[in-house]
Every structure is written in C-alpha cells, then in structure tokens.
C-alpha cells in the first residue's frame, strides 16, 4: 500500500492538486482500504488544529502586516542606514541589517522582501550597485526573516515535534546572525571590488533623529522577546500583545494606518492562516498512514542498515531539504517532512532544537532558490523584472547562504548555546 | 456564488478579528490573575472556525497552496483537465467529509459531549466540519460548472 500511496502522492503533487486535498484524499483512501472507522478523519481535522499554541501564527501574520504597512519598516531602514551607511557596502549591509530586524518582528519572508525592497532597491541602484546585485541582495535577505525569531515555520515545527517554541526561537538568533554575516562579507567584498564608496558620511544629528523616530518600532521586538524570555508571556500571548502594540503605534502614534487598512490586513491574515492551517489539519489525518505503516521506523532502519555516518546523514538531510525548498513553501515542507526526517536525525544523534534550526535554514534558502522560490516571484512582481535577472543576481548569495548552512549544521553550539544558557542543559 | 464568497471572506475576517481581540483580552486577564475556565476552549474553537471558514473562501476563490511547477507548463487543454479532476475530487471528498462530519456531530449532540473545560458544548466546535465541508463541496460544484461552461 505504501508504494501506491507514494506514487499517488507524487503524481497528485506534480499535477498541481492543492496540498491539503492530497493529504486528505490519500488518508481517506488508505483508511477505506484498511477498513478503519472514518471518525478518525473528523477527529484529525479538528484535533490537529485545536491547539492554543497555533494562535501565535495568525497573531504574528497580522502584526507583520500592520508593521509593514504602518511605516515601521521605513523607520527601521532609515535608522540602520544612519548607523552603518558609512561602512563600505553600507547600503547592502543596511538591507541585511533591516531584514534581520524586520524578521524579528514579522517572521514572513515575502513580506520582508516586499516591505524593504520598495525602499532599498532604488537606493541601491542610485548608489552605484548593478540592478542584478540589488535584486540578489534584496531577494535573498528576505530569507533571514524565517530564521530570525519569531518564525511561523518554527512554530509549526514545534507543534509537529512537541519541541519548546521558546527554545527554538532562542536557538534561531545566532544562526540568523551567522547567515547575515556571511552575506555581509560578500557584500563588502563586492562593494570594494567594484570601487563603490560609502553612500553617506556619519551624522550625529541624523543618528539621533532616526533613533528617536524608531524607538516605538523597536518596542515591538522588545515586547516579544522581553515578554517571552522575561517569563511574563508565552509565545502565543506575546504574538497577541504585539498585535495590539502594532495597531496602537501605527494607527495612533505614527498615524500612517487607517481602520479600513487594519480590516484589510485582518482579511489577509484570515486567508493566509486558513491556507497554512488547512494543510496542518489534513496532514494530521495523513500522519495516521505514516504511523500505521511505520514509515519513519522503516527509514531509520534503512539508514542504520547501511551504516551511514552521522555527518553524512546530516549532509543527506540538507540536500533533501534544499531540493524540497526549491519546490515547496517552508510551512508545507515542515509539515510534510518533519515526521519523516526527524527520526533519521534523531538516530544520527542530532538535538531536536538543532534539527529545527537546520530545517529552517534550509527552507529559508529554498525561498529564493530557482525554479520556484516564493521570493523570486515577489521580486519579479515588485521590481517588474524577469525571473532570469533575479536568478542571475542570486547566484553568489546562494553560495554564501550555503556556506552559512554548513557552519550552522556542523557547529551545533551556534544553535544550542543560547537555549542552554537560558533554559539549562 | 460571488455573494457567498464575500460572506465567507467577511465572516472569516470577523472571526480572525474576534480571535485576536479575545486572545489579547485573555492575556490581560491572565496577567491580572483572573482565570476563566472556558476561555481557552473558546479561543481554540474560534481558531478551528477561522480555518474552515477561510478554507471555504479559498475554495470559492480557487486560491490554494499547491506545487504548480509542472501544472503551469502544461498546455491549456491538459491544464483544464487537471482543473476538472481537482473539482471532481473536491466535490466527492468534501461531500464525503461533510457526511461523516454530520454523523459525528449527531453523536456529539446525542451524548451531550462538552469541550475540555466542561462548559462549552462540543457541537459548537464540531458543527464546523459538516457545514464548511458542505459549502466547500458547493464551491467545487460551482467551479466545475464554470469549467464545463468555458469548454
């Protein structure tokens, strides 16, 4: 039966049938085949999403939408440009720095490309960088938002594996910075090689003014991480607190968002949440097949039988996830591949939190990898360019991100030091 | 159908707004040390409703997450063939889930089951499955009719 299900799944996947329909149809078919009571389907459809922790997802989507449109991203860019604009490669570094900070608020990769790209693309081109380079740095920087917490993919990973969301969020910080540093090194080298001088000189007045202007914006990550790691809030509570905060700042303090736009963002949040959670619900029913057929155990048996060394298992997992990331969005990939790959990683002695970070970084790279990384299409539509132009700009960034992935994979300390420091071993 | 799509869009947005406001209210109550036993049940139930109302909207707008790498490269005729298969599969599957959801709801109603706090009747959550999957089935019927019309 497993062979039939695998073949059917691939045929349906490549035919473009919606993910949730594939999961549900195969699960119902397999259950009917084995004569299982269909109550399991109904229980799975409600039980797999009837979880308080999942409330954080619409919360962070909504907060990201409000902050992106309410003037917070613009203030972040201005502040970072004032701080580091003098360094060679200052503008691309501003892009990377802004992506790190915006990621600490929004957690959505396409939203980061859209929010920052509109502001930074003209500035990069005017600053002497080629269009190709500008497209590459903006499109790839959006991926950082998935790695830097809060991250929707990490929440879904935690739900699939019962990992601590607090530990996962904490574990994402250093890897996010490592990815940023690898990309920054290339950007500085590129600027120096191309002879592009710094776009501006440091101005104490501008730094002071932009810092004053950005304080309300910086309150959002402070609220999220202060709340979670100060022990005042769970991630779900922090998500809701930041929703209220974002609406307050953008509507009443900055006055750049009206209630009509807030309602439009709410509608978008509802649709996007439904898109993600219907896959979670259907995969909850589908996981019955994996359990009933002992699929994870069979995979582990296969690897154990071949005596594959742990380092090679990790490389194999990375390659599988990189390919998966090229075709699937990170959330679907987390839901589909976590139950299959985690037993392999566990067998190779990988820590659960470290594995969550490896998976997140891989799928973040997939966000801008051709042929179907979502950020590619966002850039094409925002900047009105062909996907070939964007891909050409992305090639060097693909190598820098891959280097960062290898560092993160083979130095678990980067992912585990902060959780161990805060939560203990 | 367009009116149903607008109603579902607005309703799921309303549930989403209510969910955010209610959760923010719950956070405030927890911080003040006030515990209401049924609040968690209510929030989780709203999330389930949000997901399935939103999915009805997705079906009406034909806006799902799928791997369309190959699909987009198919000739128009083959693409329409896939669309018909998806619509037929959607009608059959959603209709079937609505039916088993209805049976399950009838049991929940008969036995007077409640959610974990013991305060909220379980039928308030479980009724979402037959209702929304029936609506999804209707959405797929409309989609199929449109495909066959433009043949």
Coordinates of C-alpha atoms in Angstrom, one line a residue:
Chain A
X1 CA 0.0 0.0 0.0
X2 CA 2.9 2.3 0.8
X3 CA 4.2 2.2 -2.8
X4 CA 0.7 3.1 -4.1
X5 CA 0.4 6.0 -1.7
X6 CA 3.9 7.3 -2.6
X7 CA 3.3 7.1 -6.3
X8 CA -0.2 8.7 -6.0
X9 CA 1.2 11.5 -3.8
X10 CA 3.9 12.4 -6.3
X11 CA 1.5 12.3 -9.3
X12 CA -1.0 14.5 -7.4
X13 CA 1.7 16.8 -6.2
X14 CA 3.2 17.4 -9.6
X15 CA -0.2 17.7 -11.2
X16 CA -0.7 20.8 -9.0
X17 CA -3.5 19.4 -6.8
X18 CA -3.9 21.5 -3.6
X19 CA -1.6 20.1 -0.8
X20 CA -4.5 19.7 1.7
X21 CA -6.6 17.8 -0.8
X22 CA -3.7 15.4 -1.5
X23 CA -3.2 14.7 2.2
X24 CA -6.9 14.2 2.9
X25 CA -7.7 12.2 -0.2
X26 CA -4.8 9.8 0.4
X27 CA -5.7 9.4 4.1
X28 CA -9.4 8.7 3.4
X29 CA -8.4 6.2 0.6
X30 CA -5.9 4.4 2.9
X31 CA -8.4 4.2 5.7
X32 CA -11.2 2.9 3.5
X33 CA -8.8 0.3 2.1
X34 CA -7.9 -0.9 5.6
X35 CA -11.5 -0.7 6.9
X36 CA -10.7 1.9 9.6
X37 CA -13.7 3.8 11.2
X38 CA -14.0 7.2 9.5
X39 CA -14.4 9.0 12.8
X40 CA -10.6 9.3 12.8
X41 CA -10.9 11.7 9.9
X42 CA -13.2 14.1 11.7
X43 CA -11.2 13.9 14.9
X44 CA -7.9 14.5 13.0
X45 CA -9.4 17.5 11.1
X46 CA -10.4 19.3 14.4
X47 CA -7.8 17.8 16.8
X48 CA -4.7 18.7 14.8
X49 CA -5.5 22.4 14.8
X50 CA -7.4 22.6 18.2
X51 CA -4.1 23.8 19.9
X52 CA -3.6 27.1 21.8
X53 CA 0.0 27.4 20.6
X54 CA -1.1 27.8 17.0
X55 CA -2.9 31.0 17.8
X56 CA 0.5 32.7 17.6
X57 CA 0.6 32.2 13.8
X58 CA -2.3 34.5 12.9
X59 CA -1.0 36.9 15.6
X60 CA 2.4 37.2 14.0
X61 CA 1.0 37.4 10.5
X62 CA -1.3 40.2 11.5
X63 CA 1.4 42.1 13.4
X64 CA 3.8 41.8 10.4
X65 CA 1.1 43.1 8.1
X66 CA 0.4 46.1 10.3
X67 CA 4.0 46.9 10.8
X68 CA 4.9 46.6 7.1
X69 CA 2.2 49.0 6.0
X70 CA 2.2 51.3 9.0
X71 CA 5.6 52.9 8.5
X72 CA 7.7 50.8 10.8
X73 CA 9.8 49.2 8.0
X74 CA 10.6 52.6 6.6
X75 CA 11.8 53.9 10.0
X76 CA 13.9 50.8 10.5
X77 CA 15.7 51.2 7.2
X78 CA 16.4 54.9 7.9
X79 CA 17.8 54.1 11.3
X80 CA 20.1 51.3 10.1
X81 CA 21.3 53.4 7.2
X82 CA 22.2 56.2 9.5
X83 CA 24.1 53.8 11.7
X84 CA 26.1 51.8 9.1
X85 CA 25.7 53.7 5.9
X86 CA 29.4 55.0 6.2
X87 CA 30.9 51.4 6.0
X88 CA 31.9 50.2 2.5
X89 CA 29.0 48.3 1.2
X90 CA 26.8 50.3 3.6
X91 CA 23.6 50.1 1.5
X92 CA 23.6 46.3 1.1
X93 CA 24.6 46.0 4.7
X94 CA 21.6 48.2 5.6
X95 CA 19.4 45.8 3.6
X96 CA 20.7 42.8 5.5
X97 CA 20.5 44.6 8.9
X98 CA 17.0 45.7 8.2
X99 CA 16.0 42.2 7.2
X100 CA 17.4 40.9 10.5
X101 CA 15.4 43.5 12.5
X102 CA 12.2 43.2 10.3
X103 CA 12.4 39.4 10.7
X104 CA 12.4 39.9 14.4
X105 CA 9.0 41.5 14.1
X106 CA 7.3 39.9 11.1
X107 CA 8.6 36.3 10.5
X108 CA 7.4 36.4 6.9
X109 CA 10.0 36.2 4.1
X110 CA 7.9 37.5 1.2
X111 CA 6.6 40.4 3.4
X112 CA 10.2 41.3 4.2
X113 CA 11.2 41.4 0.5
X114 CA 8.1 43.5 -0.3
X115 CA 8.5 45.9 2.7
X116 CA 12.2 46.5 2.3
X117 CA 12.6 46.1 -1.4
X118 CA 10.4 49.1 -2.3
X119 CA 12.6 51.3 -0.2
X120 CA 16.1 49.9 -0.8
X121 CA 16.1 48.8 -4.4
X122 CA 16.1 52.4 -5.8
X123 CA 18.6 53.4 -3.2
X124 CA 21.0 50.5 -4.1
X125 CA 20.8 51.3 -7.9
X126 CA 21.3 55.0 -7.3
X127 CA 24.2 54.2 -5.1
X128 CA 26.1 52.6 -8.0
X129 CA 25.2 48.9 -7.5
X130 CA 24.2 46.9 -10.5
X131 CA 20.5 46.0 -10.8
X132 CA 21.5 42.4 -10.7
X133 CA 23.3 42.8 -7.4
X134 CA 20.5 44.9 -5.9
X135 CA 17.9 42.2 -6.9
X136 CA 20.1 39.5 -5.4
X137 CA 20.7 41.1 -2.0
X138 CA 17.1 42.1 -1.5
X139 CA 15.6 38.8 -2.6
X140 CA 18.0 36.7 -0.6
X141 CA 17.8 38.9 2.6
X142 CA 14.1 38.2 2.9
X143 CA 15.0 34.6 3.8
X144 CA 16.6 35.8 7.0
X145 CA 13.1 36.7 8.4
X146 CA 12.3 32.9 8.6
X147 CA 15.5 32.2 10.6
X148 CA 15.3 35.1 13.0
X149 CA 12.5 34.5 15.5
X150 CA 9.6 34.8 15.7
X151 CA 9.2 32.3 12.8
X152 CA 6.0 30.7 11.7
X153 CA 7.9 27.7 10.4
X154 CA 9.5 27.2 13.8
X155 CA 6.0 27.3 15.5
X156 CA 4.8 24.6 13.1
X157 CA 8.0 22.5 13.7
X158 CA 7.4 22.8 17.4
X159 CA 3.8 21.6 17.0
X160 CA 4.9 18.7 14.9
X161 CA 7.6 17.5 17.3
X162 CA 6.5 18.9 20.7
X163 CA 9.6 21.0 20.9
X164 CA 9.7 24.1 23.0
X165 CA 8.9 27.2 21.0
X166 CA 10.8 29.4 23.4
X167 CA 14.0 27.3 22.9
X168 CA 13.5 27.2 19.1
X169 CA 13.1 31.0 19.0
X170 CA 16.2 31.5 21.1
X171 CA 18.2 29.0 19.0
X172 CA 17.4 30.9 15.8
X173 CA 19.2 34.1 16.9
X174 CA 22.9 33.2 16.3
X175 CA 22.3 31.2 13.1
X176 CA 20.3 34.2 11.8
X177 CA 23.3 36.4 12.6
X178 CA 25.7 33.9 11.0
X179 CA 23.7 34.0 7.8
X180 CA 23.7 37.8 7.9
X181 CA 27.5 37.9 8.5
X182 CA 28.2 35.5 5.6
X183 CA 26.1 37.6 3.2
X184 CA 27.6 40.8 4.6
X185 CA 31.2 39.6 3.9
X186 CA 30.3 39.1 0.3
X187 CA 28.5 42.5 0.0
X188 CA 31.5 44.4 1.5
X189 CA 33.9 42.5 -0.8
X190 CA 31.7 43.2 -3.8
X191 CA 31.5 46.9 -3.0
X192 CA 35.3 47.2 -2.5
X193 CA 36.0 45.3 -5.7
X194 CA 33.5 47.4 -7.7
X195 CA 35.0 50.6 -6.1
X196 CA 31.7 51.8 -4.7
X197 CA 32.3 54.3 -1.9
X198 CA 30.1 54.7 1.1
X199 CA 26.8 56.4 0.3
X200 CA 27.0 58.9 3.1
X201 CA 29.0 60.2 6.0
X202 CA 28.1 59.7 9.6
X203 CA 25.9 62.4 11.0
X204 CA 25.3 62.5 14.7
X205 CA 22.2 64.6 14.2
X206 CA 20.7 62.1 11.7
X207 CA 21.6 59.2 14.0
X208 CA 19.9 60.9 17.0
X209 CA 16.8 61.9 15.0
X210 CA 16.3 58.5 13.4
X211 CA 16.9 56.7 16.7
X212 CA 14.2 58.9 18.3
X213 CA 11.9 58.1 15.4
X214 CA 12.5 54.3 15.5
X215 CA 12.0 53.9 19.3
X216 CA 8.3 52.9 19.0
X217 CA 9.2 50.4 16.3
X218 CA 12.0 48.8 18.4
X219 CA 9.4 48.4 21.1
X220 CA 7.8 45.5 19.1
X221 CA 10.8 43.1 19.2
X222 CA 11.5 44.2 22.8
X223 CA 7.9 43.3 23.7
X224 CA 8.1 39.9 22.0
X225 CA 11.4 38.8 23.4
X226 CA 11.2 40.6 26.7
X227 CA 7.8 39.1 27.3
X228 CA 8.8 35.5 26.4
X229 CA 12.2 35.4 28.0
X230 CA 11.3 37.6 30.9
X231 CA 8.8 34.8 31.8
X232 CA 5.8 37.1 31.5
X233 CA 4.2 35.7 28.4
X234 CA 4.0 32.5 26.3
X235 CA 4.8 33.0 22.5
X236 CA 1.0 33.0 21.8
X237 CA 0.5 35.7 24.4
X238 CA 3.5 37.7 23.0
X239 CA 2.0 37.4 19.5
X240 CA -1.3 38.9 20.6
X241 CA 0.4 41.6 22.7
X242 CA 2.4 42.7 19.7
X243 CA -0.7 42.8 17.6
X244 CA -2.3 45.3 20.0
X245 CA 1.0 47.2 20.2
X246 CA 1.4 47.4 16.4
X247 CA -2.1 48.7 15.9
X248 CA -1.6 51.3 18.6
X249 CA 1.7 52.6 17.2
X250 CA 0.7 52.6 13.5
X251 CA -2.8 54.0 14.0
X252 CA -2.4 56.4 16.9
X253 CA 1.3 57.3 17.2
X254 CA 2.6 57.2 13.6
X255 CA -0.9 57.9 12.1
X256 CA 0.0 56.1 8.9
X257 CA -2.7 53.4 9.0
X258 CA -6.5 53.8 9.0
X259 CA -9.0 51.3 10.4
X260 CA -10.0 50.4 6.8
X261 CA -6.5 49.2 6.2
X262 CA -6.4 47.3 9.5
X263 CA -9.6 45.5 8.4
X264 CA -7.9 44.6 5.0
X265 CA -4.9 43.2 6.9
X266 CA -7.3 41.2 9.1
X267 CA -8.9 39.7 6.0
X268 CA -5.5 38.8 4.5
X269 CA -4.5 37.3 7.9
X270 CA -7.6 35.1 7.9
X271 CA -6.9 33.8 4.4
X272 CA -3.2 33.2 4.9
X273 CA -3.9 31.5 8.3
X274 CA -6.5 29.2 6.6
X275 CA -4.1 28.4 3.8
X276 CA -1.5 27.2 6.3
X277 CA -3.7 25.5 8.9
X278 CA -5.9 23.5 6.4
X279 CA -2.6 21.8 5.4
X280 CA -1.8 21.2 9.1
X281 CA -5.3 19.8 9.7
X282 CA -5.2 17.5 6.6
X283 CA -1.6 16.4 7.4
X284 CA -2.9 15.5 10.9
X285 CA -5.2 12.9 9.3
X286 CA -2.5 11.9 6.8
X287 CA 0.0 11.2 9.7
X288 CA -2.2 8.3 10.6
X289 CA -0.9 6.5 7.4
X290 CA 2.7 7.2 8.4
X291 CA 2.1 5.8 11.9
X292 CA 0.1 2.8 10.7
X293 CA 2.7 1.9 8.1
X294 CA 5.7 2.5 10.4
X295 CA 7.3 4.8 7.7
X296 CA 9.7 6.7 10.0
X297 CA 10.9 3.5 11.6
X298 CA 11.5 1.9 8.2
X299 CA 13.5 4.9 7.1
X300 CA 15.6 4.8 10.2
X301 CA 16.1 1.0 9.6
X302 CA 17.3 1.7 6.1
X303 CA 19.9 4.2 7.2
X304 CA 21.0 2.1 10.2
X305 CA 21.4 -0.9 8.0
X306 CA 23.7 1.0 5.6
X307 CA 25.9 2.2 8.5
X308 CA 25.7 5.8 7.2
X309 CA 27.9 8.0 9.4
X310 CA 26.0 10.8 11.3
X311 CA 27.8 13.6 9.4
X312 CA 26.7 12.0 6.1
X313 CA 23.1 11.7 7.4
X314 CA 23.1 15.5 8.1
X315 CA 24.5 16.2 4.6
X316 CA 21.9 14.0 3.1
X317 CA 19.1 15.7 5.1
X318 CA 20.5 19.1 4.0
X319 CA 20.4 18.1 0.3
X320 CA 16.9 16.7 0.6
X321 CA 15.6 19.8 2.3
X322 CA 17.4 22.1 -0.2
X323 CA 15.7 20.3 -3.1
X324 CA 12.3 20.3 -1.2
X325 CA 12.7 24.0 -0.5
X326 CA 13.0 24.8 -4.3
X327 CA 9.6 23.4 -4.9
X328 CA 7.6 23.7 -1.7
X329 CA 6.9 26.7 0.7
X330 CA 8.6 26.3 4.1
X331 CA 5.4 25.7 6.1
X332 CA 4.2 22.9 3.9
X333 CA 7.7 21.4 3.8
X334 CA 7.9 21.5 7.6
X335 CA 4.6 19.7 8.0
X336 CA 5.3 17.1 5.3
X337 CA 9.0 16.3 6.0
X338 CA 9.4 16.7 9.8
X339 CA 7.8 13.4 10.7
X340 CA 10.0 11.7 8.0
X341 CA 13.3 13.3 8.6
X342 CA 13.4 13.9 12.4
X343 CA 13.6 10.1 13.2
X344 CA 16.7 10.0 10.9
X345 CA 18.3 13.0 12.5
X346 CA 17.5 11.6 16.0
X347 CA 19.1 8.3 15.0
X348 CA 22.2 10.3 14.0
X349 CA 22.3 11.9 17.4
X350 CA 21.2 15.4 16.4
X351 CA 19.5 17.5 19.0
X352 CA 15.8 18.3 18.3
X353 CA 16.3 22.1 18.6
X354 CA 19.4 22.0 16.4
X355 CA 17.5 19.9 13.8
X356 CA 14.7 22.5 13.8
X357 CA 17.2 25.2 13.0
X358 CA 18.9 23.2 10.3
X359 CA 15.4 22.6 8.7
X360 CA 14.5 26.3 9.0
X361 CA 17.8 27.5 7.4
X362 CA 17.4 25.0 4.5
X363 CA 13.9 26.0 3.8
X364 CA 14.8 29.7 4.1
X365 CA 17.4 29.1 1.3
X366 CA 14.6 27.4 -0.7
X367 CA 12.6 30.7 -0.5
X368 CA 14.9 32.3 -3.1
X369 CA 16.2 29.2 -4.9
X370 CA 15.1 28.7 -8.5
X371 CA 12.9 27.5 -10.0
X372 CA 10.1 28.1 -7.6
X373 CA 11.3 30.0 -4.5
X374 CA 8.5 32.4 -3.5
X375 CA 10.7 35.4 -3.0
X376 CA 11.7 35.2 -6.7
X377 CA 8.2 35.8 -7.8
X378 CA 7.7 38.6 -5.2
X379 CA 10.8 40.4 -6.6
X380 CA 9.7 39.9 -10.2
X381 CA 6.3 41.4 -9.4
X382 CA 7.6 44.3 -7.3
X383 CA 10.6 45.3 -9.5
X384 CA 9.0 44.4 -12.8
X385 CA 11.9 42.3 -13.9
X386 CA 12.3 38.8 -15.4
X387 CA 13.0 35.9 -13.1
X388 CA 16.2 35.3 -15.1
X389 CA 17.6 38.7 -14.0
X390 CA 16.7 37.9 -10.3
X391 CA 18.3 34.4 -10.5
X392 CA 21.5 35.8 -12.0
X393 CA 21.8 38.2 -9.1
X394 CA 21.1 35.4 -6.6
X395 CA 23.9 33.0 -7.7
X396 CA 26.6 34.4 -5.4
X397 CA 24.2 34.7 -2.5
X398 CA 23.2 31.1 -2.9
X399 CA 26.8 30.1 -2.2
X400 CA 27.1 32.5 0.8
X401 CA 23.9 31.1 2.3
X402 CA 25.1 27.5 1.6
X403 CA 28.3 28.3 3.5
X404 CA 26.3 29.6 6.4
X405 CA 24.1 26.5 6.3
X406 CA 27.2 24.2 6.6
X407 CA 28.5 26.3 9.5
X408 CA 25.2 26.0 11.3
X409 CA 24.8 22.3 10.5
X410 CA 28.2 21.2 11.7
X411 CA 28.6 23.6 14.7
X412 CA 25.6 22.7 16.8
X413 CA 26.9 25.1 19.5
X414 CA 25.6 28.1 17.5
X415 CA 22.0 26.8 17.8
X416 CA 22.2 25.4 21.3
X417 CA 24.3 27.8 23.3
X418 CA 21.5 30.4 24.0
X419 CA 18.8 27.8 24.9
X420 CA 21.2 26.1 27.2
X421 CA 22.2 29.4 28.8
X422 CA 18.6 30.5 29.4
X423 CA 16.8 27.2 30.0
X424 CA 19.7 25.0 31.2
X425 CA 21.0 21.8 29.6
Chain B
X1 CA -21.5 32.3 -5.6
X2 CA -19.9 35.7 -5.6
X3 CA -22.1 36.7 -2.7
X4 CA -21.3 33.5 -0.8
X5 CA -17.6 34.3 -1.3
X6 CA -18.0 37.8 0.1
X7 CA -19.9 36.5 3.1
X8 CA -17.3 33.8 3.8
X9 CA -14.4 36.4 3.4
X10 CA -16.1 38.8 5.8
X11 CA -17.1 36.1 8.2
X12 CA -13.6 34.6 8.4
X13 CA -12.1 38.1 8.8
X14 CA -14.6 38.8 11.6
X15 CA -13.7 35.5 13.4
X16 CA -10.0 36.4 12.9
X17 CA -10.5 39.9 14.4
X18 CA -12.6 38.5 17.3
X19 CA -9.9 35.8 17.9
X20 CA -7.1 38.4 18.1
X21 CA -9.2 40.7 20.4
X22 CA -10.4 37.8 22.6
X23 CA -6.9 36.4 22.9
X24 CA -5.5 39.8 23.8
X25 CA -8.3 40.1 26.4
X26 CA -7.4 36.7 27.7
X27 CA -3.7 37.7 28.0
X28 CA -4.8 40.7 30.0
X29 CA -7.0 38.7 32.3
X30 CA -4.2 36.1 32.9
X31 CA -1.7 38.9 33.7
X32 CA -4.3 40.3 36.2
X33 CA -4.5 36.8 37.8
X34 CA -8.1 36.3 36.7
X35 CA -8.8 32.8 35.3
X36 CA -11.8 31.9 33.3
X37 CA -12.0 28.1 32.7
X38 CA -13.8 28.2 29.3
X39 CA -11.7 30.9 27.7
X40 CA -9.0 28.5 26.3
X41 CA -11.8 26.3 24.8
X42 CA -13.4 29.3 23.2
X43 CA -10.2 30.5 21.6
X44 CA -9.3 27.1 20.3
X45 CA -12.9 26.7 18.9
X46 CA -12.6 30.1 17.2
X47 CA -9.3 29.0 15.6
X48 CA -11.0 25.9 14.2
X49 CA -13.9 28.0 12.8
X50 CA -11.4 30.5 11.3
X51 CA -9.5 27.8 9.5
X52 CA -12.6 26.1 7.9
X53 CA -14.4 29.4 7.1
X54 CA -11.2 30.6 5.5
X55 CA -10.9 27.4 3.6
X56 CA -14.4 27.8 2.1
X57 CA -13.2 31.2 0.9
X58 CA -10.1 29.6 -0.6
X59 CA -12.2 27.1 -2.4
X60 CA -14.5 29.8 -3.7
X61 CA -11.6 31.8 -5.0
X62 CA -9.6 28.7 -6.1
X63 CA -6.6 30.0 -4.1
X64 CA -4.8 27.0 -2.6
X65 CA -1.2 26.2 -1.8
X66 CA -0.1 23.7 -4.4
X67 CA 3.1 22.7 -6.2
X68 CA 2.2 24.3 -9.6
X69 CA 5.7 23.8 -11.2
X70 CA 4.5 21.3 -13.7
X71 CA 0.9 22.5 -13.9
X72 CA 1.9 25.9 -15.2
X73 CA 3.9 24.4 -18.0
X74 CA 1.0 22.2 -19.2
X75 CA -0.8 23.1 -22.4
X76 CA -4.2 24.8 -21.7
X77 CA -6.2 21.7 -22.6
X78 CA -4.2 19.5 -20.1
X79 CA -4.5 22.2 -17.5
X80 CA -8.2 22.3 -17.8
X81 CA -8.2 18.5 -17.5
X82 CA -6.4 18.8 -14.2
X83 CA -8.8 21.5 -13.0
X84 CA -11.7 19.2 -13.8
X85 CA -10.1 16.4 -11.8
X86 CA -9.5 18.7 -8.8
X87 CA -13.1 19.9 -8.9
X88 CA -14.5 16.4 -9.1
X89 CA -12.1 15.2 -6.4
X90 CA -13.1 18.2 -4.3
X91 CA -16.9 17.6 -4.7
X92 CA -16.6 13.9 -3.8
X93 CA -14.1 14.3 -0.9
X94 CA -15.7 17.4 0.7
X95 CA -19.2 15.8 0.3
X96 CA -17.9 12.6 2.0
X97 CA -16.3 14.5 4.8
X98 CA -19.5 16.6 5.3
X99 CA -21.4 13.4 5.6
X100 CA -19.1 11.7 8.1
X101 CA -18.9 15.0 9.9
X102 CA -22.7 15.1 10.2
X103 CA -22.8 11.6 11.6
X104 CA -20.1 12.5 14.2
X105 CA -22.0 15.7 15.0
X106 CA -25.2 13.8 15.6
X107 CA -23.3 11.5 18.1
X108 CA -21.8 14.5 19.9
X109 CA -25.3 16.1 20.2
X110 CA -26.9 12.8 21.4
X111 CA -24.4 12.2 24.1
X112 CA -24.2 15.9 25.1
X113 CA -20.4 16.0 24.9
X114 CA -18.6 19.1 26.0
X115 CA -15.1 20.6 25.3
X116 CA -12.3 20.0 27.9
X117 CA -13.4 22.8 30.3
X118 CA -16.8 21.1 30.6
X119 CA -18.5 24.5 29.9
X120 CA -18.9 24.7 26.1
X121 CA -21.0 22.1 24.2
X122 CA -18.7 20.2 21.7
X123 CA -21.3 20.5 18.9
X124 CA -20.4 24.2 18.7
X125 CA -16.9 23.2 17.5
X126 CA -17.8 20.0 15.7
X127 CA -20.6 21.6 13.6
X128 CA -17.9 23.4 11.6
X129 CA -16.9 20.2 9.7
X130 CA -20.3 19.3 8.1
X131 CA -21.2 22.9 7.5
X132 CA -17.9 24.1 6.0
X133 CA -17.2 20.9 4.0
X134 CA -20.7 21.0 2.5
X135 CA -20.0 24.6 1.5
X136 CA -16.6 23.6 0.0
X137 CA -18.4 20.9 -2.0
X138 CA -20.8 23.6 -3.3
X139 CA -17.8 25.7 -4.2
X140 CA -16.2 22.9 -6.2
X141 CA -19.6 22.2 -8.0
X142 CA -19.7 25.9 -9.0
X143 CA -16.0 25.7 -10.1
X144 CA -16.8 22.6 -12.2
X145 CA -19.8 24.2 -13.8
X146 CA -17.7 27.2 -14.8
X147 CA -15.0 24.9 -16.3
X148 CA -17.5 23.0 -18.3
X149 CA -19.2 26.2 -19.5
X150 CA -15.9 27.5 -20.9
X151 CA -15.0 24.2 -22.6

